[in-house]
Short mmCIF file of C-alpha atoms in Angstrom, two decimals:
data_model
loop_
_atom_site.label_atom_id
_atom_site.label_comp_id
_atom_site.label_asym_id
_atom_site.label_seq_id
_atom_site.Cartn_x
_atom_site.Cartn_y
_atom_site.Cartn_z
CA GLN D 18 -16.57 -3.35 23.65
CA LYS D 19 -12.89 -3.31 22.68
CA GLU D 20 -10.59 -1.32 24.99
CA VAL D 21 -9.00 0.30 21.94
CA GLU D 22 -10.14 0.69 18.40
CA GLN D 23 -8.02 1.73 15.42
CA ASP D 24 -9.13 3.20 12.13
CA PRO D 25 -8.75 0.44 9.62
CA GLY D 26 -6.52 0.74 6.53
CA PRO D 27 -4.82 0.31 4.39
CA LEU D 28 -3.68 3.78 3.72
CA SER D 29 -1.78 4.83 0.58
CA VAL D 30 -0.23 8.31 0.27
CA PRO D 31 2.32 10.02 -2.00
CA GLU D 32 5.73 10.90 -0.62
CA GLY D 33 5.69 14.16 1.33
CA ALA D 34 2.05 13.95 2.39
CA ILE D 35 0.97 14.40 5.97
CA VAL D 36 -0.40 11.17 7.40
CA SER D 37 -2.99 10.93 10.25
CA LEU D 38 -3.49 7.70 12.14
CA ASN D 39 -6.25 7.47 14.72
CA CYS D 40 -7.46 5.42 17.59
CA THR D 41 -10.26 5.61 20.24
CA TYR D 42 -10.25 4.00 23.63
CA SER D 43 -13.06 3.00 25.89
CA ASN D 44 -11.99 3.69 29.58
CA SER D 45 -11.37 7.37 30.67
CA ALA D 46 -9.13 5.90 33.43
CA PHE D 47 -6.40 4.87 30.92
CA GLN D 48 -3.47 7.30 31.20
CA TYR D 49 -0.65 5.91 29.03
CA PHE D 50 -0.69 5.71 25.29
CA MET D 51 1.88 4.42 22.82
CA TRP D 52 2.47 4.19 19.08
CA TYR D 53 4.37 1.27 17.65
CA ARG D 54 5.71 0.81 14.11
CA GLN D 55 6.06 -2.75 12.66
CA TYR D 56 7.79 -3.52 9.46
CA SER D 57 7.08 -6.74 7.63
CA ARG D 58 8.54 -9.80 9.37
CA LYS D 59 9.80 -7.70 12.23
CA GLY D 60 8.71 -7.03 15.83
CA PRO D 61 6.97 -3.77 16.77
CA GLU D 62 9.23 -0.83 17.56
CA LEU D 63 8.08 1.90 20.04
CA LEU D 64 7.72 5.23 18.36
CA MET D 65 5.92 7.51 20.82
CA TYR D 66 4.95 7.20 24.53
CA THR D 67 2.63 9.71 26.04
CA TYR D 68 0.74 10.03 29.34
CA SER D 69 -1.10 13.43 29.19
CA SER D 70 -3.38 15.34 26.99
CA GLY D 71 -1.87 17.50 24.23
CA ASN D 72 0.84 16.98 21.66
CA LYS D 73 4.29 15.39 21.91
CA GLU D 74 6.65 15.82 18.97
CA ASP D 75 9.64 13.84 17.92
CA GLY D 76 11.14 14.85 14.47
CA ARG D 77 8.50 14.27 11.82
CA PHE D 78 6.17 12.43 14.24
CA THR D 79 3.58 14.09 16.55
CA ALA D 80 1.41 12.15 18.96
CA GLN D 81 -1.74 13.78 20.09
CA VAL D 82 -4.04 12.76 23.05
CA ASP D 83 -7.39 14.17 23.62
CA LYS D 84 -8.71 12.66 26.91
CA SER D 85 -12.07 14.42 26.88
CA SER D 86 -12.81 12.50 23.57
CA LYS D 87 -10.75 9.44 24.37
CA TYR D 88 -9.07 9.91 21.04
CA ILE D 89 -5.38 9.47 20.18
CA SER D 90 -3.60 10.33 16.88
CA LEU D 91 -0.24 10.01 15.22
CA PHE D 92 0.77 12.55 12.60
CA ILE D 93 3.65 11.90 10.18
CA ARG D 94 4.90 14.99 8.39
CA ASP D 95 6.78 14.83 5.04
CA SER D 96 6.19 11.05 4.83
CA GLN D 97 8.79 9.00 3.22
CA PRO D 98 8.77 5.48 1.53
CA SER D 99 10.71 4.27 4.61
CA ASP D 100 7.65 5.04 6.65
CA SER D 101 5.74 2.35 4.97
CA ALA D 102 4.82 -0.14 7.72
CA THR D 103 1.97 -1.05 10.00
CA TYR D 104 1.33 1.27 12.84
CA LEU D 105 -0.23 -0.01 16.10
CA CYS D 106 -1.67 2.23 18.81
CA ALA D 107 -1.57 0.75 22.32
CA ILE D 108 -3.01 1.70 25.70
CA LEU D 109 -1.89 0.60 29.14
CA THR D 110 -4.77 -0.91 30.93
CA ASN D 111 -5.48 -0.69 34.64
CA ALA D 112 -4.00 -4.16 34.99
CA GLY D 113 -0.64 -2.85 33.64
CA LYS D 114 -0.92 -4.56 30.30
CA SER D 115 -0.44 -3.07 26.82
CA THR D 116 -3.46 -3.62 24.71
CA PHE D 117 -3.02 -2.98 20.95
CA GLY D 118 -5.32 -1.70 18.18
CA ASP D 119 -5.64 -3.77 15.15
CA GLY D 120 -3.10 -1.72 13.21
CA THR D 121 -3.17 0.46 10.16
CA THR D 122 -0.98 -0.48 7.20
CA LEU D 123 0.61 2.56 5.56
CA THR D 124 2.12 2.71 2.11
CA VAL D 125 4.10 5.84 1.07
CA LYS D 126 4.57 5.81 -2.67
CA PRO D 127 7.62 7.48 -4.29
CA ASP T 282 22.92 -2.87 23.66
CA THR T 283 19.20 -2.15 23.00
CA GLU T 284 18.36 -5.50 21.34
CA VAL T 285 16.12 -8.36 22.20
CA THR T 286 17.42 -11.46 20.41
CA GLN T 287 15.23 -14.41 19.60
CA THR T 288 16.13 -17.76 18.23
CA PRO T 289 15.31 -19.50 15.96
CA LYS T 290 13.92 -17.00 13.44
CA HIS T 291 11.93 -19.74 11.76
CA LEU T 292 10.62 -23.13 13.12
CA VAL T 293 8.60 -25.86 11.51
CA MET T 294 7.30 -28.61 13.83
CA GLY T 295 4.99 -31.53 13.72
CA MET T 296 2.22 -31.90 16.21
CA THR T 297 4.08 -34.51 18.22
CA ASN T 298 7.30 -32.63 18.47
CA LYS T 299 8.74 -30.81 21.44
CA LYS T 300 10.75 -27.57 20.75
CA SER T 301 11.82 -24.48 22.51
CA LEU T 302 11.93 -20.73 21.70
CA LYS T 303 14.66 -18.62 23.23
CA CYS T 304 14.87 -14.93 24.01
CA GLU T 305 17.69 -12.83 25.41
CA GLN T 306 18.07 -9.18 26.44
CA HIS T 307 21.02 -7.38 28.02
CA MET T 308 19.36 -4.05 28.76
CA GLY T 309 18.93 -4.88 32.51
CA HIS T 310 15.15 -5.00 32.03
CA ARG T 311 13.30 -6.82 34.72
CA ALA T 312 10.05 -7.64 32.86
CA MET T 313 9.91 -10.09 29.93
CA TYR T 314 6.94 -10.96 27.82
CA TRP T 315 5.76 -13.54 25.24
CA TYR T 316 3.24 -12.31 22.63
CA LYS T 317 1.58 -14.33 19.82
CA GLN T 318 0.87 -12.52 16.50
CA LYS T 319 -1.30 -13.93 13.72
CA ALA T 320 -1.00 -12.46 10.23
CA LYS T 321 -2.63 -9.01 10.00
CA LYS T 322 -3.59 -9.10 13.58
CA PRO T 323 -2.15 -7.17 16.64
CA PRO T 324 0.10 -8.97 19.21
CA GLU T 325 -1.81 -10.92 21.87
CA LEU T 326 -0.27 -11.13 25.34
CA MET T 327 0.51 -14.79 26.54
CA PHE T 328 2.79 -14.45 29.59
CA VAL T 329 4.58 -11.85 31.63
CA TYR T 330 7.54 -12.44 33.89
CA SER T 331 8.38 -9.65 36.43
CA TYR T 332 11.57 -10.02 38.42
CA GLU T 333 11.86 -13.62 37.15
CA LYS T 334 8.48 -14.53 38.49
CA LEU T 335 5.42 -15.38 36.35
CA SER T 336 3.05 -12.46 36.96
CA ILE T 337 0.57 -12.76 34.18
CA ASN T 338 -0.73 -15.82 32.34
CA GLU T 339 -3.45 -15.07 29.91
CA SER T 340 -5.07 -18.48 30.11
CA VAL T 341 -2.79 -19.93 27.57
CA PRO T 342 -3.13 -23.71 26.85
CA SER T 343 -0.75 -25.90 28.78
CA ARG T 344 0.97 -27.00 25.52
CA PHE T 345 2.86 -23.67 25.89
CA SER T 346 5.18 -23.57 28.96
CA PRO T 347 7.22 -20.50 29.76
CA GLU T 348 10.40 -20.50 31.70
CA CYS T 349 12.62 -17.58 32.98
CA PRO T 350 16.07 -19.04 33.98
CA ASN T 351 17.45 -15.60 34.84
CA SER T 352 16.68 -11.93 34.34
CA SER T 353 18.24 -11.91 30.96
CA LEU T 354 16.76 -15.12 29.46
CA LEU T 355 13.25 -16.30 28.63
CA ASN T 356 12.13 -19.52 27.04
CA LEU T 357 8.91 -20.89 25.69
CA HIS T 358 8.66 -24.65 25.51
CA LEU T 359 6.30 -26.10 23.00
CA HIS T 360 4.70 -29.53 23.04
CA ALA T 361 1.87 -31.20 21.11
CA LEU T 362 0.99 -27.96 19.33
CA GLN T 363 -1.90 -27.67 16.80
CA PRO T 364 -1.82 -26.18 13.35
CA GLU T 365 -3.77 -23.05 14.61
CA ASP T 366 -0.84 -22.32 16.77
CA SER T 367 1.15 -21.39 13.72
CA ALA T 368 2.04 -17.66 14.23
CA LEU T 369 4.83 -15.18 14.84
CA TYR T 370 5.88 -15.43 18.56
CA LEU T 371 7.38 -12.33 19.86
CA CYS T 372 9.39 -11.70 22.95
CA ALA T 373 9.58 -8.34 24.61
CA SER T 374 11.10 -6.71 27.54
CA SER T 375 10.57 -3.53 29.56
CA GLN T 376 12.36 -1.81 32.31
CA GLU T 377 10.00 -2.89 35.06
CA GLY T 378 6.40 -3.40 33.67
CA GLY T 379 3.42 -1.71 34.96
CA THR T 380 3.15 1.94 34.39
CA ASN T 381 6.59 2.07 32.76
CA GLU T 382 5.65 -0.48 30.04
CA LYS T 383 7.65 0.77 27.19
CA LEU T 384 8.13 -2.52 25.28
CA PHE T 385 11.24 -3.58 23.34
CA PHE T 386 10.39 -6.39 20.90
CA GLY T 387 12.52 -9.00 19.29
CA SER T 388 12.08 -9.81 15.65
CA GLY T 389 10.09 -12.94 16.52
CA THR T 390 10.10 -16.61 15.65
CA GLN T 391 7.87 -17.54 12.75
CA LEU T 392 6.36 -20.90 13.83
CA SER T 393 4.68 -23.33 11.44
CA VAL T 394 2.85 -26.41 12.90
CA LEU T 395 2.22 -29.19 10.38
#
């Protein structure tokens, strides 16, 4: 079983839509959860870092963690064409290594 | 300076060549990483250096040889690569690694092995 599984894409939405990106993880002992954004031909960029259940907000982005369901989500409000990228969830394993989901490619159409 | 700089951006090499990838950061981070990323796949961890010592080696073939000359620099030496090694090679750094592993990535080196 994979340690983290991400909803496959691709996802295409109109500008201004609310986007929901989702992952599940296998081990209830994992405590640290990240979302990275990767533009084409660039390295991933850390968007959100959380270590507890509940919501964390940063501008138009909200990261949600539900430890009882082992489910993590990233919500993007008022999506913009500049949000078009691949989004990777990641968990920090007990060995102290970041393990990534397969990524969801998002296209926001003007 | 919050950048991780990788050189070269693109590299084409034959299977008998020897080349090196270079990575530099000036954020005072003490953990540095090499990842390999194939198209439409997530990054896969290859090596981790923590305080200039190799702490994680993910059973990478010996044709890849990492080196950490100092806390700001990380190299990846390549020798006798195979065409299946063609990928984007990403360098990353973090403050200390472990539970504080917020990764800062460079833009990568796109490697093609002919």
